[in-house]
Short mmCIF file of C-alpha atoms in Angstrom, two decimals:
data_model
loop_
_atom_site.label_atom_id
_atom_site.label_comp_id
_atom_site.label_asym_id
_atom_site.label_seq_id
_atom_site.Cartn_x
_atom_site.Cartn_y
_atom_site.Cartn_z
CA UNK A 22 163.53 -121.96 -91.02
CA UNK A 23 161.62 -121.64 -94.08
CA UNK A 24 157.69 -122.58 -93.74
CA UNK A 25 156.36 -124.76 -96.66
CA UNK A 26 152.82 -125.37 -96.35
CA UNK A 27 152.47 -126.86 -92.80
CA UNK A 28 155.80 -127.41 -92.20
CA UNK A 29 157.67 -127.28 -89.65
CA UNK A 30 154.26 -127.27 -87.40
CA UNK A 31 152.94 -130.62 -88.69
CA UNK A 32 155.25 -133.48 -88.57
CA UNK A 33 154.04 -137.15 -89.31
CA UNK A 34 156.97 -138.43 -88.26
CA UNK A 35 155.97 -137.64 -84.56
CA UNK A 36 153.55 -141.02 -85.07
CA UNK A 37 156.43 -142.97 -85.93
CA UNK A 38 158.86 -142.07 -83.24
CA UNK A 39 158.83 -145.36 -81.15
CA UNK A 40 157.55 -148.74 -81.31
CA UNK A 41 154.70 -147.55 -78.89
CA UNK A 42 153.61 -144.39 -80.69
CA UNK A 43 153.87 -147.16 -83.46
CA UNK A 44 151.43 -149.56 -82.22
CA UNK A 45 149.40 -147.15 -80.29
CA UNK A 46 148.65 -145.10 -83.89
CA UNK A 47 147.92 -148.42 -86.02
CA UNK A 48 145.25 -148.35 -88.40
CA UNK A 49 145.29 -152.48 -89.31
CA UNK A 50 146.01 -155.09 -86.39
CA UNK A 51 146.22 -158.86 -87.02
CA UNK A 52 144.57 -160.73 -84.39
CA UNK A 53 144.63 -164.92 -84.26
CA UNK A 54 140.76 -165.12 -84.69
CA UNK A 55 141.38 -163.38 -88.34
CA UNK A 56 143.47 -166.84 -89.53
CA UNK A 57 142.09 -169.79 -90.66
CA UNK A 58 144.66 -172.70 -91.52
CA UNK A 59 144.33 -174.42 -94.68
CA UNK A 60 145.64 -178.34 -94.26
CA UNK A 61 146.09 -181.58 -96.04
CA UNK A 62 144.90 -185.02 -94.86
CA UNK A 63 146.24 -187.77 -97.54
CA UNK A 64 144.78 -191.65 -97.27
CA UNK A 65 147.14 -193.96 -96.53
CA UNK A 66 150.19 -193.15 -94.96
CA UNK A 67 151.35 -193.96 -91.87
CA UNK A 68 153.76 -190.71 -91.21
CA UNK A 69 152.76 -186.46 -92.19
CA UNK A 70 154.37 -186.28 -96.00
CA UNK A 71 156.76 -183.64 -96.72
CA UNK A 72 155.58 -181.14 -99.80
CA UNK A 73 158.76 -180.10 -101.26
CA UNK A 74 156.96 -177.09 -103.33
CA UNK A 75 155.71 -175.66 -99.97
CA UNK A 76 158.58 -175.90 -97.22
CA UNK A 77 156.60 -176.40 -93.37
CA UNK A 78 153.72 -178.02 -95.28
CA UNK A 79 152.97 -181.28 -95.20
CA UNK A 80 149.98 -183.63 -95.89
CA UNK A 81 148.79 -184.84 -93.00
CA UNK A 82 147.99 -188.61 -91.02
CA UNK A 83 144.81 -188.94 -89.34
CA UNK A 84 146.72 -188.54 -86.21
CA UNK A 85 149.23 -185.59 -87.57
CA UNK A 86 145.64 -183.49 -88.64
CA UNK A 87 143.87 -183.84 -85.09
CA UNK A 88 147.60 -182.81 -83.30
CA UNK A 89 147.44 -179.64 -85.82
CA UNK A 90 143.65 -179.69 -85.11
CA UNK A 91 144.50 -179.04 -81.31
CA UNK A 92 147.14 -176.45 -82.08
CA UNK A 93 145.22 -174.75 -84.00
CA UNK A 94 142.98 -173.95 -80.82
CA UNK A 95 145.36 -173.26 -78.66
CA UNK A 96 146.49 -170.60 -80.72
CA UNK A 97 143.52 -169.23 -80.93
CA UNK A 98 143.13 -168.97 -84.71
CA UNK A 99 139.08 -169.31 -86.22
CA UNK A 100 138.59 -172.28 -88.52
CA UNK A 101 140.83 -175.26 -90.45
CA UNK A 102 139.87 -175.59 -93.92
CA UNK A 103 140.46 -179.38 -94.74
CA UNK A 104 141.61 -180.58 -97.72
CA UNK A 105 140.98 -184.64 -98.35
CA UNK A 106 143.93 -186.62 -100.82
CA UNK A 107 142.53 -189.73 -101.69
CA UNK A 108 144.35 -192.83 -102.91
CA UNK A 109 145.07 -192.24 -106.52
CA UNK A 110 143.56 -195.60 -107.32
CA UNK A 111 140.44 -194.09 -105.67
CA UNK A 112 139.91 -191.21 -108.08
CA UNK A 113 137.37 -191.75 -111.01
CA UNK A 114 135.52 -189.55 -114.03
CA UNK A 115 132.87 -188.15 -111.12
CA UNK A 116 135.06 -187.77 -107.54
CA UNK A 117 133.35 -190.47 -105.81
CA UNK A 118 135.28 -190.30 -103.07
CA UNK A 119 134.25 -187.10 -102.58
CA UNK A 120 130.27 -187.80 -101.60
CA UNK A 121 131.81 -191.45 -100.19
CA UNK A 122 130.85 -190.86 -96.42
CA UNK A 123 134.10 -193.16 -95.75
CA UNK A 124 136.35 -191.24 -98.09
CA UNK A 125 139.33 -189.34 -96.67
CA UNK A 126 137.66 -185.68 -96.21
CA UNK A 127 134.71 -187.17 -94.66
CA UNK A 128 137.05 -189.45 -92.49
CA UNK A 129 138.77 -186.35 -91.58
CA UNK A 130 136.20 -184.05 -90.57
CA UNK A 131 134.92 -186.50 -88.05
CA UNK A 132 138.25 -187.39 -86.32
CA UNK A 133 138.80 -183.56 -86.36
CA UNK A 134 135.34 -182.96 -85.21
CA UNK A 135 135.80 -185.42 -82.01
CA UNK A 136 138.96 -183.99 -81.72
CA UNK A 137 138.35 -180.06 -81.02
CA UNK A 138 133.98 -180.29 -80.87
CA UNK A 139 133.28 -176.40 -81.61
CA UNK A 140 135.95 -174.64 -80.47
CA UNK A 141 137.54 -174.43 -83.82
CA UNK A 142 135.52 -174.10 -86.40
CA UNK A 143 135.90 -177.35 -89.23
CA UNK A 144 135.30 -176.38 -92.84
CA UNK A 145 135.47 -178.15 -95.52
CA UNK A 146 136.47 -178.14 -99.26
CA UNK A 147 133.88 -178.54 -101.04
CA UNK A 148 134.68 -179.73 -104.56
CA UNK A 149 135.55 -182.82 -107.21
CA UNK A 150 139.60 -181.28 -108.35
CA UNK A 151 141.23 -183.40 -105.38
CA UNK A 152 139.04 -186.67 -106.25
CA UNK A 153 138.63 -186.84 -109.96
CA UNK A 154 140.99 -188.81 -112.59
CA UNK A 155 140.96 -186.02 -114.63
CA UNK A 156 141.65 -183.47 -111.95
CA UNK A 157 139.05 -180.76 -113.09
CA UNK A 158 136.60 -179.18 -110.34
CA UNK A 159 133.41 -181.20 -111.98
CA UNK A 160 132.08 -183.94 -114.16
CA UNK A 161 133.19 -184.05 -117.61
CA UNK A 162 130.92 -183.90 -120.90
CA UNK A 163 131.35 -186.24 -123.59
CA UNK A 164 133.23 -183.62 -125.02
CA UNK A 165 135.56 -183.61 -122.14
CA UNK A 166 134.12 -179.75 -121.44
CA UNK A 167 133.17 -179.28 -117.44
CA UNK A 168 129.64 -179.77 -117.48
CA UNK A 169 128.04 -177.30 -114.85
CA UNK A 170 124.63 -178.40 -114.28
CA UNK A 171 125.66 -181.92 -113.71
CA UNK A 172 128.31 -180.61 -111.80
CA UNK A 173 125.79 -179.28 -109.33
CA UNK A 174 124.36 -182.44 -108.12
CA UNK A 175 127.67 -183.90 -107.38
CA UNK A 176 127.86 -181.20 -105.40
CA UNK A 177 124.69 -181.02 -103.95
CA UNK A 178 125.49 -184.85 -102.61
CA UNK A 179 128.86 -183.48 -100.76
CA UNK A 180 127.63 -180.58 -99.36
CA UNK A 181 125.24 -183.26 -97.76
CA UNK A 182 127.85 -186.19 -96.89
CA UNK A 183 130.24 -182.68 -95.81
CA UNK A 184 127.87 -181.72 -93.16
CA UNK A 185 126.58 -185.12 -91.89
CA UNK A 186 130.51 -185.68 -91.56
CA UNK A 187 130.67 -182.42 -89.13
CA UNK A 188 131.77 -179.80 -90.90
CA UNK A 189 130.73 -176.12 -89.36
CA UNK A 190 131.46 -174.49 -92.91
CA UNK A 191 130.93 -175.68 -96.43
CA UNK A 192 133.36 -173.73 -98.82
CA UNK A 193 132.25 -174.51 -102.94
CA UNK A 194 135.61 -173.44 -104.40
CA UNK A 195 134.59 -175.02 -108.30
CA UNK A 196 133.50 -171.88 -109.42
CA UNK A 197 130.42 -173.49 -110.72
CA UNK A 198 127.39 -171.29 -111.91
CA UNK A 199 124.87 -171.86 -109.23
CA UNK A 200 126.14 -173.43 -107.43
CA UNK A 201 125.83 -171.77 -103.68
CA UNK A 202 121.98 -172.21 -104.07
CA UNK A 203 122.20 -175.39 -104.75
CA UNK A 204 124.58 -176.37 -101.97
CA UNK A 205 122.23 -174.34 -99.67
CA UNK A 206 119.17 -175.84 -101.13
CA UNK A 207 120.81 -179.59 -100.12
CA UNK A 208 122.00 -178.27 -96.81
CA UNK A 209 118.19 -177.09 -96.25
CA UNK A 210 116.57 -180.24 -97.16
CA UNK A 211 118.38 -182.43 -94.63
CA UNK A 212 117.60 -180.24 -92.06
CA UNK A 213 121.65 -178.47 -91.86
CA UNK A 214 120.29 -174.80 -91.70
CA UNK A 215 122.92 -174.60 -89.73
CA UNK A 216 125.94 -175.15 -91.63
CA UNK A 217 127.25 -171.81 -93.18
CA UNK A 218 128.19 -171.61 -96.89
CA UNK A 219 131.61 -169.88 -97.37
CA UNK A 220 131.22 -169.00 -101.58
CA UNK A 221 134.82 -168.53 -103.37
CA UNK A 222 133.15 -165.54 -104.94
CA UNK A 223 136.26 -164.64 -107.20
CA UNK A 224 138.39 -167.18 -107.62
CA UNK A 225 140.61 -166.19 -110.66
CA UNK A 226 142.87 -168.89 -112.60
CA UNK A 227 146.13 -167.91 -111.33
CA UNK A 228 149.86 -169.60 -112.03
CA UNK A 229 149.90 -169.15 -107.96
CA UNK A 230 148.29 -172.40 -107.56
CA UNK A 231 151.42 -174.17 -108.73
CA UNK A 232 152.29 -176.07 -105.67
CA UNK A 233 148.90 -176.54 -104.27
CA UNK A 234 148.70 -179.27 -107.14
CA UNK A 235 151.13 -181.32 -105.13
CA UNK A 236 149.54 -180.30 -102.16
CA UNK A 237 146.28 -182.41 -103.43
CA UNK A 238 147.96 -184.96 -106.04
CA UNK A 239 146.08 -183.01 -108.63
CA UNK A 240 145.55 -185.09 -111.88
CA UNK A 241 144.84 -181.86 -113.64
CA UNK A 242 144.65 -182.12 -117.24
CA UNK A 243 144.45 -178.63 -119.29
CA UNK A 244 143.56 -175.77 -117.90
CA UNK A 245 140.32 -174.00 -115.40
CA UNK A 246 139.98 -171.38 -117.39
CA UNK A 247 136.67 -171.76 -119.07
CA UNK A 248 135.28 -171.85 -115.28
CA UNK A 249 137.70 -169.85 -113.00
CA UNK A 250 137.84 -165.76 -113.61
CA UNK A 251 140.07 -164.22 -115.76
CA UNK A 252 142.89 -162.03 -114.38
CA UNK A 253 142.70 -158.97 -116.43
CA UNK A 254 138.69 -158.77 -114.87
CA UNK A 255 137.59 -156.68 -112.19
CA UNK A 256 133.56 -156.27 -112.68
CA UNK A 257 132.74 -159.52 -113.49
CA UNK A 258 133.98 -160.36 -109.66
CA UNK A 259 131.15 -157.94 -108.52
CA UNK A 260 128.51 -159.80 -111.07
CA UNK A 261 129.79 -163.11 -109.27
CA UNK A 262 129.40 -161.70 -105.84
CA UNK A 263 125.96 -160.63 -105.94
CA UNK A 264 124.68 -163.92 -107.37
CA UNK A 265 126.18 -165.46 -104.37
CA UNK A 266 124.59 -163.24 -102.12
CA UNK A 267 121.29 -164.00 -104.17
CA UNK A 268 121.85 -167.26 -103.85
CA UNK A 269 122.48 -167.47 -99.68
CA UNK A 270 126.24 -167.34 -99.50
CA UNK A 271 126.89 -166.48 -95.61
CA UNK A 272 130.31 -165.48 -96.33
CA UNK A 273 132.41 -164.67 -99.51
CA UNK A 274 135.86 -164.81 -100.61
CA UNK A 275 138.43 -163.60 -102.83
CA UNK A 276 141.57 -165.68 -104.26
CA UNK A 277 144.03 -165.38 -104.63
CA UNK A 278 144.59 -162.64 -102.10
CA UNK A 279 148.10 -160.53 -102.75
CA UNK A 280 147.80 -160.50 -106.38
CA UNK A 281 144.17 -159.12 -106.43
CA UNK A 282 143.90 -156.52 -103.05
CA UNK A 283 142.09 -154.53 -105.62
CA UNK A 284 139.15 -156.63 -105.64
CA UNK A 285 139.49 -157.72 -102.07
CA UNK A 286 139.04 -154.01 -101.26
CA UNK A 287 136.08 -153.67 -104.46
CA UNK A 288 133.84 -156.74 -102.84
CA UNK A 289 134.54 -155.69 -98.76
CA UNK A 290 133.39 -152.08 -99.86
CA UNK A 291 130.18 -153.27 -101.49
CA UNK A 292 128.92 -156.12 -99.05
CA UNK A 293 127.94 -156.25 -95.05
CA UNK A 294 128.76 -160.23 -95.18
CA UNK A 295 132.05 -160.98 -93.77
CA UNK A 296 134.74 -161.17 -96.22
CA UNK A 297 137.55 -163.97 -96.45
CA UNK A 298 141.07 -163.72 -98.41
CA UNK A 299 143.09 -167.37 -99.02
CA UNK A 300 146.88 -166.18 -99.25
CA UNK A 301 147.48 -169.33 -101.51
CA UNK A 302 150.35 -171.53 -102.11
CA UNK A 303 152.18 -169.90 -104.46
CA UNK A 304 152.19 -166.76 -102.29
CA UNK A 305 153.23 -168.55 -99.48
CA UNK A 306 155.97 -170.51 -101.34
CA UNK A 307 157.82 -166.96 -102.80
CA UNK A 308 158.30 -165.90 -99.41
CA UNK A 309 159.59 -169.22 -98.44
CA UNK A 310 161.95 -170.16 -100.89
CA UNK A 311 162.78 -166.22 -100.92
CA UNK A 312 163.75 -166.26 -97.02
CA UNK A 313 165.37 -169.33 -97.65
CA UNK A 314 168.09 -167.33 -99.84
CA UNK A 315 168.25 -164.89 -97.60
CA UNK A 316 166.78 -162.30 -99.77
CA UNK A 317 163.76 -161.06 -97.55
CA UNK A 318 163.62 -161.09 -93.61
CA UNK A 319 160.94 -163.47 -93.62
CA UNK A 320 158.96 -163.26 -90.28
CA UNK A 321 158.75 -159.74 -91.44
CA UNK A 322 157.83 -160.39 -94.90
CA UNK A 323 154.89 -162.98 -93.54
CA UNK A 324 153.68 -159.91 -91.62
CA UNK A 325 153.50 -157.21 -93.74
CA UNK A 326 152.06 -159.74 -95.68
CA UNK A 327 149.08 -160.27 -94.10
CA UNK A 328 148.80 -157.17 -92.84
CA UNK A 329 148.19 -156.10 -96.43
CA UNK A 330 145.50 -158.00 -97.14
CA UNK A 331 143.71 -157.30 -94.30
CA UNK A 332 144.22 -154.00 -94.94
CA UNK A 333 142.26 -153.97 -98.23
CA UNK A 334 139.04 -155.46 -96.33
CA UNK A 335 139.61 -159.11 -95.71
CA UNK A 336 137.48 -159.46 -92.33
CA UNK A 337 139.71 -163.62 -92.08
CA UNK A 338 142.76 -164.97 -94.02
CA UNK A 339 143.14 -168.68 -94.90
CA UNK A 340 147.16 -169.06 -94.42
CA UNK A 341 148.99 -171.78 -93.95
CA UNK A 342 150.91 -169.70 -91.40
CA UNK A 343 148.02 -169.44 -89.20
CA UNK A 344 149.12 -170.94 -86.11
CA UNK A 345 152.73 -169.91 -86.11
CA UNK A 346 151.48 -166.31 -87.07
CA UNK A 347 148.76 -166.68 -84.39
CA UNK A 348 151.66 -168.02 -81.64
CA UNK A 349 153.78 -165.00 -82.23
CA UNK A 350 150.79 -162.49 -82.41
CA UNK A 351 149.96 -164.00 -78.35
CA UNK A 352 153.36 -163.67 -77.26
CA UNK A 353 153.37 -160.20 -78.12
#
């Protein structure tokens, strides 16, 4: 046989020869402590609510949260982000159920709280999109522009009301400017030290939020785009990442995650804070509606997946396949 280069001494495919040699030789495991499961908790219903743009999601009861709660540990997966969906005839011009220590998300986090104590850690969205009228992520001006700095003391008040409410983990996801020292700053001053700060460092305004609007009830009117990053930028994530480490962020995060491994991979290279990916909904709901046709093998799809964007440096991944990824990664 005819030598080129190495060849036929060095063979690659000698790595790949069996499903042992396979997993033996892997560079990138998933493990159920990487996952963190996003979840809805909507005021005033009496059964879980179906979300027809995200098939297996639903927003949850009291009750139906604390069951996924408990799941959630026995999987073994890290954290449940929570996301509160008030009434609609709740929702005014500055999200006050949002710093209302009886609104839903601060209902939530205690019942969740009681329900699993620290052996999964609670988080909580921190922001006003869910619980104002006009559906933006902070108080308007009176030229209906999102006014930051006003912004900031709204949240300043639910980063407070968050972690008298239990939360373990704060996460600011308004893309505010400031606004992780502020948060910390409030934390501080009512003696939370302990409650981490989980910055969306590079949150970018992406059509793959599409059907976490439903998800929340969003009221959204216009656009984020004057506060949420711009997808053809890549540096301007960096600039945004070490202000949040300036300002105290404990952990940082990119999202979307699929569409944007290049940062992901950018922002774990350059920091020694872990770093968290959110696989959002419209990620999740292409694979979905995909399987569903019988297009992609879908178990494998959710996989490789996640695989991926661990992969490009994401230390945790918010999914809201985290406990059915988790089940299948124990049974192994």
């Amino acid at each position: 046989m005819t030598t080129y280069g190495s060849f036929p001494g060095t063979r690659p495919r000698r790595l790949r020869s069996n499903p042992v040699m396979r997993r033996m030789v892997a560079e990138t495991r998933l493990h159920p402590a990487d996952l963190i499961l996003p979840a809805f908790v909507r005021e005033g219903v009496s059964e879980p609510v179906p979300i027809a743009a995200m098939p297996g999601v639903v927003q949850h009861t009291r009750d139906s949260l604390k069951k996924a709660a408990a799941e959630a540990v026995a999987a073994g997966i890290s954290g449940i982000m929570l996301f509160g969906v008030p009434e609609e005839s709740k929702k005014d011009a500055f999200g006050t159920p949002g710093t209302d220590p009886d609104g839903i998300l601060q209902v939530a986090l205690r019942d969740v709280r009681a329900e699993v104590g620290d052996d999964l850690l609670v988080m909580s969205d921190l922001c006003l999109d869910e619980t104002t009228d006009h559906g933006h992520c902070g108080v308007l001006d009176a030229q209906g522009r999102v006014d930051n700095d006003a912004t900031l003391e709204r949240y300043a008040e639910m980063a407070q009301v968050q972690a008298d409410a239990g939360a373990h983990v704060v996460g600011p996801s308004g893309m505010m400017d400031g606004q992780i020292g502020v948060i910390r700053d409030a934390l501080d001053q009512i003696g939370r030290e302990d409650v981490a700060v989980l910055a969306y460092t590079a949150k970018y305004a992406s059509a793959f939020y599409g059907p976490f609007r439903e998800a929340v009830g969003s009221s959204l009117q216009g656009d984020r785009k004057t506060y949420q990053q711009d997808p053809a930028n890549a540096r301007e994530s960096l600039r945004e990442l070490a202000l949040d480490l300036e300002e105290g962020a404990d952990m940082v995060m990119v999202k979307p995650a699929g569409p944007y491994l290049d940062i992901l991979a950018r922002v774990a290279d350059a920091v020694d804070v872990p770093v968290a990916a959110y696989q959002i909904s419209g990620e999740y709901s292409m694979i979905e509606a995909a399987a569903e046709k019988g297009w992609i093998d879908r178990d494998r799809a959710i996989l490789e997946s996640l695989t991926g964007i661990k992969r490009a440096g994401a230390r945790n991944i918010l999914t809201y396949w985290a406990t059915e990824v988790a089940q299948k990664l124990r049974e192994q």
